[in-house]
Coordinates of C-alpha atoms in Angstrom, one line a residue:
Chain D
X11 CA -30.5 -23.1 -15.8
X12 CA -27.5 -20.8 -15.3
X13 CA -27.2 -20.3 -11.3
X14 CA -25.2 -17.4 -10.2
X15 CA -24.2 -16.2 -6.6
X16 CA -25.1 -12.5 -5.9
X17 CA -22.6 -10.8 -3.6
X18 CA -23.8 -7.7 -1.8
X19 CA -21.8 -4.6 -1.5
X20 CA -24.1 -2.5 0.2
X21 CA -22.3 -2.7 3.7
X22 CA -18.9 -2.4 2.7
X23 CA -18.7 -0.4 -0.8
X24 CA -21.8 1.6 0.5
X25 CA -19.4 2.7 3.3
X26 CA -17.9 4.7 1.0
X27 CA -20.8 7.1 0.4
X28 CA -21.6 7.0 4.1
X29 CA -18.2 8.1 4.6
X30 CA -17.9 4.9 6.7
X31 CA -20.4 6.1 9.3
X32 CA -23.0 3.5 9.2
X33 CA -24.1 2.6 12.6
X34 CA -24.2 -0.9 13.8
X35 CA -27.9 -0.8 13.8
X36 CA -28.2 0.2 10.2
X37 CA -25.6 -2.7 9.7
X38 CA -27.8 -5.4 11.5
X39 CA -31.2 -4.0 9.9
X40 CA -29.8 -4.0 6.2
X41 CA -28.0 -7.3 7.0
X42 CA -31.1 -8.8 8.1
X43 CA -33.3 -7.7 5.4
X44 CA -30.5 -9.0 2.7
X45 CA -30.4 -12.2 4.4
X46 CA -34.4 -12.7 4.5
X47 CA -34.5 -11.7 0.9
X48 CA -32.2 -14.9 0.3
X49 CA -29.1 -13.0 -0.5
X50 CA -26.2 -15.8 0.1
X51 CA -23.1 -13.5 0.9
X52 CA -22.8 -10.1 2.4
X53 CA -19.7 -8.2 2.7
X54 CA -19.2 -6.4 5.9
X55 CA -15.9 -4.0 6.6
X56 CA -14.6 -0.4 6.1
X57 CA -15.3 0.6 2.7
X58 CA -11.3 0.3 2.1
X59 CA -11.3 -3.2 3.6
X60 CA -10.1 -4.4 7.1
X61 CA -7.6 -2.0 8.4
X62 CA -8.9 0.7 6.3
X63 CA -9.4 3.0 9.3
X64 CA -7.0 6.0 8.7
X65 CA -6.6 9.5 8.1
X66 CA -6.1 8.8 4.3
X67 CA -9.5 7.0 3.9
X68 CA -11.7 8.0 7.0
X69 CA -12.2 6.7 10.5
X70 CA -15.4 4.6 10.8
X71 CA -18.0 5.0 13.2
X72 CA -16.9 1.8 14.6
X73 CA -14.0 -0.9 14.2
X74 CA -14.3 -3.6 11.6
X75 CA -14.4 -6.2 14.7
X76 CA -17.6 -4.4 15.8
X77 CA -19.4 -4.5 12.4
X78 CA -18.6 -8.0 11.9
X79 CA -19.5 -8.8 15.5
X80 CA -22.7 -7.1 15.0
X81 CA -23.7 -8.8 11.8
X82 CA -22.3 -12.6 11.5
X83 CA -24.5 -13.8 14.6
X84 CA -27.7 -12.8 13.3
X85 CA -27.6 -14.2 9.9
X86 CA -29.7 -17.2 9.5
X87 CA -28.7 -18.4 5.7
X88 CA -26.2 -15.8 4.2
X89 CA -22.6 -15.9 5.1
X90 CA -20.2 -12.9 5.5
X91 CA -17.4 -11.9 3.6
X92 CA -14.6 -9.3 4.4
X93 CA -12.3 -7.4 2.2
X94 CA -8.9 -7.1 2.5
X95 CA -6.0 -4.8 0.4
X96 CA -2.5 -5.7 1.0
X97 CA -0.6 -2.5 1.9
X98 CA -3.6 -1.1 3.9
X99 CA -4.7 -4.3 5.9
X100 CA -2.7 -7.4 7.0
X101 CA -2.7 -10.9 7.8
X102 CA -3.3 -9.9 11.5
X103 CA -6.9 -8.5 10.2
X104 CA -7.4 -11.4 8.4
X105 CA -7.1 -13.6 11.4
X106 CA -9.3 -11.5 13.4
X107 CA -12.2 -11.5 10.6
X108 CA -11.6 -15.5 10.5
X109 CA -12.0 -16.0 14.5
X110 CA -15.1 -13.8 14.1
X111 CA -16.5 -16.2 11.7
X112 CA -16.5 -15.0 8.2
X113 CA -17.0 -17.3 5.6
X114 CA -15.0 -15.5 2.6
X115 CA -12.1 -13.4 2.2
X116 CA -11.3 -11.5 -0.9
X117 CA -7.9 -10.2 -1.3
X118 CA -8.0 -7.2 -3.5
X119 CA -4.8 -6.0 -5.5
X120 CA -4.4 -3.8 -8.5
X121 CA -5.1 -5.4 -11.2
X122 CA -1.4 -5.9 -12.4
X123 CA 0.2 -6.2 -8.7
X124 CA -1.3 -9.7 -7.9
X125 CA 1.8 -10.9 -6.3
X126 CA 1.3 -8.9 -3.1
X127 CA -1.5 -11.2 -2.2
X128 CA 0.4 -14.2 -2.0
X129 CA 0.9 -14.5 1.8
X130 CA -3.1 -13.4 2.5
X131 CA -4.4 -15.9 -0.2
X132 CA -2.4 -18.7 1.2
X133 CA -3.4 -17.7 4.9
X134 CA -6.8 -17.5 4.0
X135 CA -6.7 -21.1 2.2
X136 CA -5.0 -22.5 5.2
X137 CA -7.6 -21.2 7.6
X138 CA -10.2 -23.0 5.4
X139 CA -11.8 -20.0 4.0
X140 CA -13.8 -19.5 1.0
X141 CA -11.0 -17.4 -0.9
X142 CA -11.3 -14.8 -3.5
X143 CA -8.7 -12.9 -5.7
X144 CA -10.1 -9.3 -6.7
X145 CA -8.2 -7.6 -9.2
X146 CA -9.2 -4.0 -9.1
X147 CA -9.0 -1.3 -11.9
X148 CA -9.2 -4.3 -14.2
X149 CA -9.6 -1.8 -17.3
X150 CA -6.2 -0.4 -16.9
X151 CA -4.9 -4.2 -17.8
X152 CA -5.3 -5.9 -21.4
X153 CA -7.1 -9.3 -21.0
X154 CA -3.7 -11.1 -21.7
X155 CA -2.2 -9.4 -18.8
X156 CA -5.0 -10.1 -16.6
X157 CA -5.0 -13.6 -17.2
X158 CA -1.3 -13.9 -16.1
X159 CA -2.4 -11.8 -12.8
X160 CA -5.3 -14.2 -12.2
X161 CA -3.1 -17.1 -12.7
X162 CA -1.1 -16.3 -9.9
X163 CA -3.8 -15.5 -7.6
X164 CA -5.1 -18.9 -8.6
X165 CA -1.8 -20.8 -7.9
X166 CA -1.9 -19.1 -4.5
X167 CA -5.2 -21.0 -3.9
X168 CA -8.0 -18.7 -4.7
X169 CA -11.2 -20.4 -5.5
X170 CA -12.4 -17.4 -7.2
X171 CA -11.0 -14.4 -9.2
X172 CA -13.0 -11.1 -9.7
X173 CA -12.6 -8.7 -12.6
X174 CA -13.2 -5.7 -10.8
X175 CA -14.7 -2.6 -12.6
X176 CA -13.4 -0.1 -9.8
X177 CA -13.9 3.2 -12.0
X178 CA -17.0 2.0 -13.8
X179 CA -15.0 2.6 -16.9
X180 CA -15.9 -0.6 -18.7
X181 CA -18.4 -1.3 -21.4
X182 CA -19.9 -4.8 -22.1
X183 CA -17.4 -5.8 -24.8
X184 CA -14.4 -5.0 -22.4
X185 CA -16.2 -7.1 -19.7
X186 CA -16.7 -10.0 -22.3
X187 CA -13.2 -9.8 -23.5
X188 CA -11.8 -10.0 -19.8
X189 CA -14.3 -12.7 -18.5
X190 CA -13.7 -14.5 -21.4
X191 CA -10.1 -14.5 -21.5
X192 CA -10.2 -15.7 -17.5
X193 CA -12.7 -18.6 -18.3
X194 CA -10.6 -20.0 -21.0
X195 CA -7.3 -19.7 -19.1
X196 CA -8.2 -20.9 -15.5
X197 CA -9.0 -24.2 -14.1
X198 CA -12.6 -25.3 -14.5
X199 CA -13.4 -25.3 -10.9
X200 CA -12.1 -21.8 -10.3
X201 CA -15.0 -19.4 -10.5
X202 CA -14.8 -16.0 -12.3
X203 CA -16.4 -12.6 -10.6
X204 CA -17.6 -9.5 -11.7
X205 CA -17.8 -6.3 -9.5
X206 CA -19.2 -3.1 -11.4
X207 CA -19.7 0.5 -10.8
X208 CA -22.7 2.3 -12.4
X209 CA -20.8 5.6 -13.4
X210 CA -21.3 5.2 -17.0
X211 CA -25.1 3.2 -16.1
X212 CA -23.4 0.1 -17.4
X213 CA -23.6 -1.8 -14.1
X214 CA -26.3 -4.2 -14.9
X215 CA -25.3 -4.5 -18.5
X216 CA -21.9 -5.4 -17.6
X217 CA -23.0 -7.9 -15.2
X218 CA -25.2 -9.7 -17.7
X219 CA -22.0 -9.8 -20.2
X220 CA -20.0 -11.2 -17.4
X221 CA -22.5 -14.0 -16.8
X222 CA -22.8 -14.7 -20.4
X223 CA -19.0 -14.9 -20.7
X224 CA -18.8 -17.2 -17.7
X225 CA -18.8 -15.3 -14.8
X226 CA -20.6 -17.0 -11.8
X227 CA -20.2 -14.3 -8.8
X228 CA -21.8 -11.0 -9.3
X229 CA -21.6 -8.0 -6.8
X230 CA -24.2 -5.5 -6.5
X231 CA -25.7 -3.3 -3.9
X232 CA -29.2 -2.5 -2.7
X233 CA -30.4 0.5 -4.6
X234 CA -26.8 0.8 -5.9
X235 CA -25.3 2.2 -2.5
X236 CA -21.6 2.3 -3.4
X237 CA -19.0 4.2 -4.4
X238 CA -19.0 6.7 -7.0
X239 CA -22.4 6.5 -8.8
X240 CA -22.7 3.3 -6.7
X241 CA -22.7 -0.4 -7.6
X242 CA -24.8 -2.6 -10.0
X243 CA -28.1 -2.3 -8.2
X244 CA -28.9 -5.7 -6.8
X245 CA -32.7 -5.1 -6.9
X246 CA -32.5 -4.5 -10.9
X247 CA -29.9 -7.0 -11.2
X248 CA -32.2 -9.7 -9.8
X249 CA -35.2 -8.5 -12.0
X250 CA -33.1 -8.6 -15.1
X251 CA -31.6 -11.9 -14.3
X252 CA -35.3 -13.4 -13.7
X253 CA -36.3 -12.2 -17.1
X254 CA -33.2 -14.0 -18.7
X255 CA -33.6 -17.3 -16.8
X256 CA -30.5 -16.6 -14.7
X257 CA -31.0 -17.8 -11.3
X258 CA -30.0 -15.7 -8.2
X259 CA -32.2 -17.1 -5.3
X260 CA -33.1 -13.6 -4.3
X261 CA -36.7 -12.5 -3.9
X262 CA -37.4 -9.7 -6.0
X263 CA -39.9 -7.9 -3.5
X264 CA -37.9 -8.4 -0.6
X265 CA -34.8 -7.0 -2.2
X266 CA -36.3 -4.0 -3.6
X267 CA -38.1 -3.4 -0.2
X268 CA -34.5 -3.6 1.3
X269 CA -33.4 -0.9 -1.2
X270 CA -36.4 1.4 -0.8
X271 CA -37.3 1.1 2.9
X272 CA -34.1 0.6 4.3
X273 CA -31.2 1.7 2.2
X274 CA -32.8 4.8 0.2
X275 CA -33.4 6.4 3.5
X276 CA -30.0 5.9 4.8
X277 CA -28.2 8.1 1.8
X278 CA -26.5 11.2 2.7
X279 CA -26.7 12.3 -1.1
X280 CA -28.7 10.5 -3.6
X281 CA -26.7 7.8 -5.5
X282 CA -26.7 8.8 -9.1
X283 CA -24.5 9.5 -12.0
X284 CA -23.8 13.4 -11.1
X285 CA -21.2 15.3 -13.3
X286 CA -18.4 14.0 -11.1
X287 CA -19.0 10.3 -11.0
X288 CA -19.6 10.6 -14.7
X289 CA -16.2 11.7 -15.2
X290 CA -15.0 8.9 -13.0
X291 CA -16.4 6.8 -15.6
X292 CA -15.4 8.6 -18.3
X293 CA -11.8 8.7 -17.2
X294 CA -11.2 5.7 -15.6
X295 CA -11.0 6.9 -12.0
X296 CA -11.2 4.8 -8.8
X297 CA -14.6 5.4 -7.8
X298 CA -14.0 6.2 -4.1
X299 CA -12.1 9.3 -5.1
X300 CA -15.6 10.9 -5.6
X301 CA -16.3 12.4 -2.1
X302 CA -12.6 13.4 -1.5
X303 CA -12.4 15.3 -4.9
X304 CA -15.7 17.0 -4.0
X305 CA -14.3 18.1 -0.6
X306 CA -11.3 19.4 -2.4
X307 CA -13.2 21.2 -4.5
X308 CA -15.2 22.8 -1.6
X309 CA -11.7 23.8 -0.1
X310 CA -9.4 25.0 -2.8
X311 CA -11.8 25.8 -5.5
X312 CA -11.0 23.6 -8.2
X313 CA -13.9 21.8 -9.9
X314 CA -13.8 18.1 -8.7
X315 CA -14.3 17.0 -12.1
X316 CA -10.7 18.7 -13.2
X317 CA -9.3 16.9 -9.9
X318 CA -10.5 13.7 -11.1
X319 CA -9.1 14.2 -14.6
X320 CA -5.9 15.0 -13.5
X321 CA -5.8 12.1 -11.2
X322 CA -6.7 9.7 -14.3
X323 CA -3.9 11.4 -16.1
X324 CA -1.5 10.7 -13.7
X325 CA -2.6 7.0 -13.7
X326 CA -3.4 7.1 -10.1
X327 CA -4.8 3.4 -8.6
X328 CA -6.7 2.7 -5.9
X329 CA -6.0 3.6 -2.3
X330 CA -4.1 6.9 -3.7
X331 CA -6.7 9.1 -1.8
X332 CA -3.9 11.1 -0.5
X333 CA -3.1 12.6 -3.9
X334 CA -6.4 13.8 -4.3
X335 CA -5.4 16.8 -1.9
X336 CA -2.1 17.0 -3.5
X337 CA -3.5 17.5 -7.0
X338 CA -6.0 20.1 -5.8
X339 CA -3.2 22.1 -4.2
X340 CA -0.9 22.0 -7.3
X341 CA -3.7 22.8 -9.7
X342 CA -4.5 25.8 -7.6
X343 CA -1.0 26.9 -7.2
X344 CA -0.6 26.9 -11.0
X345 CA -4.1 28.7 -11.4
X346 CA -3.1 31.4 -8.8
X347 CA 0.3 31.7 -10.5
X348 CA -1.0 32.0 -14.1
Chain R
X7 CA 43.4 10.1 6.5
X8 CA 42.6 6.3 5.6
X9 CA 39.5 5.1 4.8
X10 CA 37.5 2.5 6.7
X11 CA 37.1 -0.8 4.8
X12 CA 33.7 -2.1 4.3
X13 CA 32.1 -5.1 2.7
X14 CA 28.7 -5.4 1.1
X15 CA 26.5 -8.4 1.4
X16 CA 24.1 -9.0 -1.4
X17 CA 24.9 -8.7 -5.2
X18 CA 21.4 -7.6 -6.2
X19 CA 20.1 -4.2 -7.1
X20 CA 20.4 -2.6 -3.6
X21 CA 23.9 -4.0 -3.2
X22 CA 25.3 -2.5 -6.7
X23 CA 23.5 0.7 -5.9
X24 CA 25.4 0.8 -2.5
X25 CA 28.4 0.2 -4.2
X26 CA 28.2 3.1 -6.7
X27 CA 27.6 5.3 -3.6
X28 CA 30.3 3.9 -1.5
X29 CA 33.0 4.5 -4.3
X30 CA 32.2 8.1 -4.1
X31 CA 32.6 8.1 -0.3
X32 CA 35.4 10.2 1.5
X33 CA 35.5 8.1 4.1
X34 CA 34.5 4.5 3.4
X35 CA 36.4 1.9 0.8
X36 CA 34.5 -0.7 -0.4
X37 CA 36.8 -4.0 -0.4
X38 CA 34.6 -6.8 -0.7
X39 CA 31.4 -7.7 -2.3
X40 CA 29.4 -11.2 -1.3
X41 CA 27.2 -12.9 -3.0
X42 CA 26.2 -16.9 -3.4
X43 CA 26.2 -17.2 -7.3
X44 CA 29.2 -17.3 -9.1
X45 CA 27.5 -16.1 -12.3
X46 CA 26.0 -13.1 -10.6
X47 CA 26.3 -10.1 -12.4
X48 CA 26.6 -8.0 -9.6
X49 CA 29.5 -9.6 -8.6
X50 CA 31.2 -9.5 -11.9
X51 CA 30.5 -5.7 -11.8
X52 CA 31.9 -5.5 -8.5
X53 CA 35.4 -7.1 -9.6
X54 CA 35.5 -4.8 -12.5
X55 CA 35.4 -2.2 -10.0
X56 CA 38.5 -3.7 -7.8
X57 CA 36.5 -5.2 -5.2
X58 CA 37.5 -8.6 -3.9
X59 CA 34.2 -10.9 -4.1
X60 CA 33.0 -14.4 -2.9
X61 CA 30.1 -16.6 -3.9
X62 CA 30.2 -18.3 -0.8
X63 CA 28.0 -16.2 1.3
X64 CA 29.2 -14.9 4.6
X65 CA 31.7 -17.7 5.1
X66 CA 33.6 -16.8 2.3
X67 CA 34.1 -13.3 3.8
X68 CA 34.9 -14.2 7.3
X69 CA 38.9 -14.7 6.4
X70 CA 39.1 -11.6 5.0
X71 CA 37.5 -9.6 7.9
X72 CA 41.2 -9.7 9.6
X73 CA 43.2 -9.5 6.7
X74 CA 41.5 -6.8 5.1
X75 CA 40.6 -5.1 8.3
X76 CA 36.6 -4.9 7.4
X77 CA 35.1 -2.7 10.0
X78 CA 31.8 -2.3 8.5
X79 CA 29.3 -4.2 6.7
X80 CA 26.1 -3.7 4.8
X81 CA 23.6 -6.4 4.6
X82 CA 21.6 -6.1 1.5
X83 CA 20.6 -9.8 1.3
X84 CA 17.1 -10.8 3.1
X85 CA 15.7 -11.1 6.5
X86 CA 16.4 -14.9 6.8
X87 CA 20.1 -14.6 5.6
X88 CA 20.7 -11.7 7.8
X89 CA 19.9 -14.1 10.8
X90 CA 23.0 -16.0 9.9
X91 CA 25.1 -13.3 8.6
X92 CA 25.0 -11.2 11.8
X93 CA 26.5 -13.4 14.6
X94 CA 29.9 -14.1 12.9
X95 CA 30.4 -10.8 11.7
X96 CA 29.6 -9.3 15.2
X97 CA 31.9 -11.6 16.8
X98 CA 34.6 -10.4 14.9
X99 CA 34.1 -6.7 15.7
X100 CA 32.5 -5.9 12.3
X101 CA 29.3 -3.5 12.8
X102 CA 26.4 -4.1 10.6
X103 CA 24.1 -1.5 8.8
X104 CA 21.4 -3.7 8.0
X105 CA 18.7 -2.8 4.8
X106 CA 16.7 -6.1 5.1
X107 CA 13.3 -6.3 7.2
X108 CA 15.2 -8.7 9.9
X109 CA 15.3 -5.4 12.3
X110 CA 17.7 -7.7 14.7
X111 CA 19.0 -4.2 16.1
X112 CA 17.9 -1.0 16.9
X113 CA 16.0 1.2 14.0
X114 CA 17.9 3.9 12.7
X115 CA 16.6 7.0 10.5
X116 CA 19.6 9.3 10.5
X117 CA 18.3 12.8 11.1
X118 CA 16.0 11.3 13.7
X119 CA 18.3 9.2 16.1
X120 CA 21.7 8.4 14.5
X121 CA 23.2 10.1 17.1
X122 CA 21.8 8.5 19.8
X123 CA 23.0 5.0 18.6
X124 CA 26.5 6.4 18.2
X125 CA 27.0 6.5 21.7
X126 CA 25.3 3.1 22.8
X127 CA 27.7 1.2 20.7
X128 CA 25.0 -0.6 18.8
X129 CA 26.7 -3.1 16.6
X130 CA 23.7 -3.6 14.3
X131 CA 21.3 -1.4 13.1
X132 CA 18.5 -1.5 10.8
X133 CA 17.4 1.0 8.3
X134 CA 13.5 0.4 8.9
X135 CA 11.7 0.5 5.3
X136 CA 12.0 2.8 2.6
X137 CA 8.6 4.3 3.6
X138 CA 10.1 4.7 6.9
X139 CA 13.2 6.6 6.0
X140 CA 11.2 8.9 3.7
X141 CA 8.5 9.5 6.5
X142 CA 9.3 9.3 9.7
X143 CA 11.7 12.6 9.6
X144 CA 8.6 14.4 9.0
X145 CA 6.5 12.7 11.9
X146 CA 9.6 13.7 14.2
X147 CA 9.5 17.1 12.9
X148 CA 6.0 17.6 13.9
X149 CA 6.3 15.7 17.2
X150 CA 9.3 17.8 18.3
X151 CA 7.2 20.8 18.3
X152 CA 4.0 19.3 20.0
X153 CA 2.7 15.9 20.8
X154 CA 1.0 13.7 18.2
X155 CA -1.4 11.3 18.9
X156 CA -1.6 9.6 15.5
X157 CA 0.9 9.6 12.7
X158 CA 0.1 8.0 9.3
X159 CA 2.1 7.7 6.1
X160 CA 1.3 6.7 2.8
X161 CA 4.0 5.3 0.5
X162 CA 3.8 5.0 -3.1
X163 CA 6.4 3.2 -5.3
X164 CA 6.7 2.5 -8.8
X165 CA 5.9 -1.2 -9.7
X166 CA 9.3 -1.6 -11.3
X167 CA 11.0 -0.5 -7.9
X168 CA 9.0 -2.8 -6.1
X169 CA 11.3 -6.5 -5.9
X170 CA 9.9 -9.7 -5.0
X171 CA 11.0 -9.4 -1.4
X172 CA 8.7 -6.6 -0.7
X173 CA 5.9 -8.0 -2.9
X174 CA 6.1 -11.5 -0.5
X175 CA 6.0 -9.9 2.6
X176 CA 4.1 -6.6 2.4
X177 CA 3.0 -6.7 5.7
X178 CA 6.6 -6.4 7.1
X179 CA 6.6 -3.3 5.8
X180 CA 3.2 -2.2 7.1
X181 CA 4.0 -3.2 10.6
X182 CA 7.7 -2.1 10.8
X183 CA 6.8 1.1 9.4
X184 CA 4.0 1.4 11.7
X185 CA 5.9 0.4 14.7
X186 CA 8.8 3.0 13.7
X187 CA 6.4 6.0 13.3
X188 CA 5.6 5.7 17.0
X189 CA 9.4 4.1 18.4
X190 CA 11.0 6.9 16.4
X191 CA 8.7 9.2 15.0
X192 CA 7.2 10.0 18.2
X193 CA 3.5 9.4 17.4
X194 CA 1.6 7.5 20.1
X195 CA 0.1 5.4 17.4
X196 CA 1.4 4.7 14.0
X197 CA -0.4 3.4 10.6
X198 CA 1.2 2.9 7.3
X199 CA 0.0 2.2 3.9
X200 CA 2.0 1.3 0.6
X201 CA 0.8 1.6 -2.6
X202 CA 2.3 0.0 -5.7
X203 CA 1.5 1.9 -8.7
X204 CA 2.4 0.6 -12.1
X205 CA 2.1 3.7 -14.4
X206 CA 4.6 4.0 -17.3
X207 CA 6.9 5.9 -17.4
X208 CA 7.4 4.8 -13.7
X209 CA 6.4 7.5 -11.2
X210 CA 8.7 9.1 -8.8
X211 CA 8.4 8.1 -5.1
X212 CA 5.6 9.8 -3.5
X213 CA 5.1 9.9 0.3
X214 CA 2.4 11.3 2.4
X215 CA 2.6 12.0 6.0
X216 CA -0.7 12.7 8.1
X217 CA -0.1 13.8 11.7
X218 CA -3.0 14.4 14.2
X219 CA -1.6 16.6 17.2
X220 CA -3.5 16.5 20.6
X221 CA -3.6 20.6 20.7
X222 CA -4.5 22.6 17.6
X223 CA -1.0 22.7 15.7
X224 CA 1.4 25.5 16.1
X225 CA 1.8 26.4 12.4
X226 CA 4.7 28.7 12.3
X227 CA 6.8 26.2 14.5
X228 CA 5.8 23.3 12.6
X229 CA 6.5 24.7 9.3
X230 CA 9.7 25.8 10.2
X231 CA 10.8 22.2 11.9
X232 CA 9.5 20.5 8.7
X233 CA 11.5 22.9 6.6
X234 CA 14.8 22.4 8.7
X235 CA 14.3 18.5 8.6
X236 CA 13.8 18.4 5.1
X237 CA 17.1 20.3 4.5
X238 CA 18.5 17.7 7.0
X239 CA 17.2 14.8 4.7
X240 CA 18.6 16.7 1.5
X241 CA 22.1 16.5 2.9
X242 CA 22.1 12.7 1.8
X243 CA 19.1 12.6 -0.6
X244 CA 19.4 15.3 -2.7
X245 CA 16.2 14.5 -4.5
X246 CA 14.1 14.7 -1.2
X247 CA 11.5 17.3 -2.1
X248 CA 8.2 18.9 -0.4
X249 CA 5.5 19.1 -3.0
X250 CA 2.8 20.4 -1.1
X251 CA 2.0 21.4 2.5
X252 CA 2.1 21.3 5.3
X253 CA -1.7 21.7 5.1
X254 CA -3.2 22.5 8.7
X255 CA -6.9 21.3 8.7
X256 CA -8.2 21.2 12.5
X257 CA -5.7 18.9 14.0
X258 CA -4.5 17.3 11.1
X259 CA -1.1 18.4 9.7
X260 CA -0.2 16.8 6.0
X261 CA 2.8 17.0 4.2
X262 CA 3.1 15.8 0.7
X263 CA 6.7 14.6 -0.5
X264 CA 8.5 13.2 -3.3
X265 CA 11.6 11.2 -3.5
X266 CA 13.9 11.0 -6.8
X267 CA 16.8 8.7 -6.3
X268 CA 20.3 9.7 -7.6
X269 CA 20.2 7.2 -10.4
X270 CA 23.6 5.7 -9.3
X271 CA 22.7 2.1 -10.6
X272 CA 18.9 2.1 -9.8
X273 CA 16.7 4.5 -11.9
X274 CA 15.7 7.7 -10.5
X275 CA 12.1 7.1 -10.0
X276 CA 13.3 4.3 -7.5
X277 CA 13.9 7.0 -4.5
X278 CA 12.3 4.5 -2.6
X279 CA 15.4 2.2 -2.8
X280 CA 17.6 5.4 -3.3
X281 CA 16.9 6.6 0.1
X282 CA 17.7 3.4 1.8
X283 CA 21.3 2.9 0.5
X284 CA 21.9 6.8 1.0
X285 CA 20.6 6.7 4.6
X286 CA 22.7 3.0 5.1
X287 CA 25.8 5.0 3.6
X288 CA 25.2 8.2 5.9
X289 CA 25.1 5.8 8.9
X290 CA 28.3 4.3 8.1
X291 CA 30.0 7.3 7.3
X292 CA 29.3 8.7 10.7
X293 CA 30.5 5.7 12.3
X294 CA 33.7 5.8 10.2
X295 CA 34.1 9.4 11.3
X296 CA 34.0 8.2 14.8
X297 CA 36.7 5.7 14.1
X298 CA 39.0 8.1 12.4
X299 CA 39.1 10.4 15.7
X300 CA 40.4 7.2 17.5
X301 CA 43.7 6.2 17.5
X302 CA 45.2 4.3 14.7
X303 CA 45.7 1.0 16.4
X304 CA 42.0 0.9 17.2
X305 CA 41.0 1.5 14.0
X306 CA 42.9 -1.0 12.5
X307 CA 41.2 -4.5 12.7
X308 CA 37.4 -3.4 13.0
X309 CA 35.6 -1.6 15.6
X310 CA 35.8 -2.7 19.2
X311 CA 32.2 -3.7 19.8

């Protein structure tokens, strides 16, 4: 029987639709629910990872230290992970997370820029942490290019390398091609992971394709709470895996109760494929741009989906939230002059 | 008036771009380029342009300091090598413009604090980071109008313009820039973010500056201050441009910039590298003009420290 590790995103990717305003109590309650449901690994940080607190991405209700410090001591079985994007967070943040007791560090780069992760992956390994390389916007690189970048992360010491569909743009065949290429190229004991977004409703289908191609870590969020149209919904993934004979170790009733009773009531807006998140998936745009584009629409009168299309056309990558207001201003000026 | 003789340490992309800019200078004369590899293309190019070269590192340059009257050296090597280069040059009275992340000497962003360091006799100044050169003038332009509690910059550079040194030490960029946003820019707290974008054709460097002011921002004065500062930077980086803003949103002031390089040796999209070399040349030229005003004897064998 195939066994996979499901990695919960509710309290990290789910911070995007919450504008990073989750309370410590919400973090504790959801994490305890996930732990009791048998979710083995739970990510906790600002949506943009350690050090994400900023004008550009949003100031959180609490610093990463407080969120991690609130959740980690309460976990009975589950371990906690933290995300780090070099260029945003530094090794100082990594050391802080280690001191607070995180089990896993995930070092995220754009899919063609893995070499900026060297110092962070090396340090995470040196500290004895479970270390993951996270190749974002993976639809923008061919399978061959992705292999090159994954090999770099492996050479720095990553235990696991992720194909990260940050834009929710991939279709199952795209996932199969990339995961298979990595599985063939990496050492047998290096794990492969997949992180999906549901912008084209492919979260579960893509995750299944990933497992079939050899991925053994799959990201998902209770009720799909995540950027854009959300992440792969954990409770649905667990049910589908059970039907396919893939072992997750997660209790279906308990995880669906976490989704229904704890996470859905927390939502500021329904996490669904609306006309804007659909365009994220369609045009291949970073999912956390969604709310920024909606705010720019409200302020500058340019439809969010047109701003998102423009950002896709310009080849913007994860972290370029500053370019949303910039693009809206430019579009507004051009139209005003026309 | 005779030009001031200078040397370039480092024969890579930055050193070569510096060389092209220095060949145009009215006050600086590039005499030496220093490398470590006899087969270096950069050294060959320098020789073709009439410079003396050595492949023995700083040791190879030291005898020439007195003979050729080298007064200023640009260090475009690495932080590690800079630590070895600095002491023997300083001991011989050579002033150093450091383009590495070593930051042994005071940080300089020309339109913000170059004048301040001219008077102090600093012998080794550091050019901060590319993102710092592009953004700290704007943070300063806001903070000279009213107090800034938080200054944040986002620098986006083309993947092809981010060399292996930057990539291996990306934390150096965020730390040094954040520190300089406070120390030079005048913000009480600084935050720096760098993004590497692989789009083809490569994107011109983009820089975004967000300032949070204590009191509501004085729109007119801030707008005027930023416009004046941009004109100041354009004197040495003509491709430094305001794209959008300043945007005023509550206590937030945001400015969206792009930096196109001159395309001397590095491609035009690499404004991040161009603004470093341009700022370094501007710093050295300002020093050199000081020397030229001194009696000829004092200017002969290097600057007195």
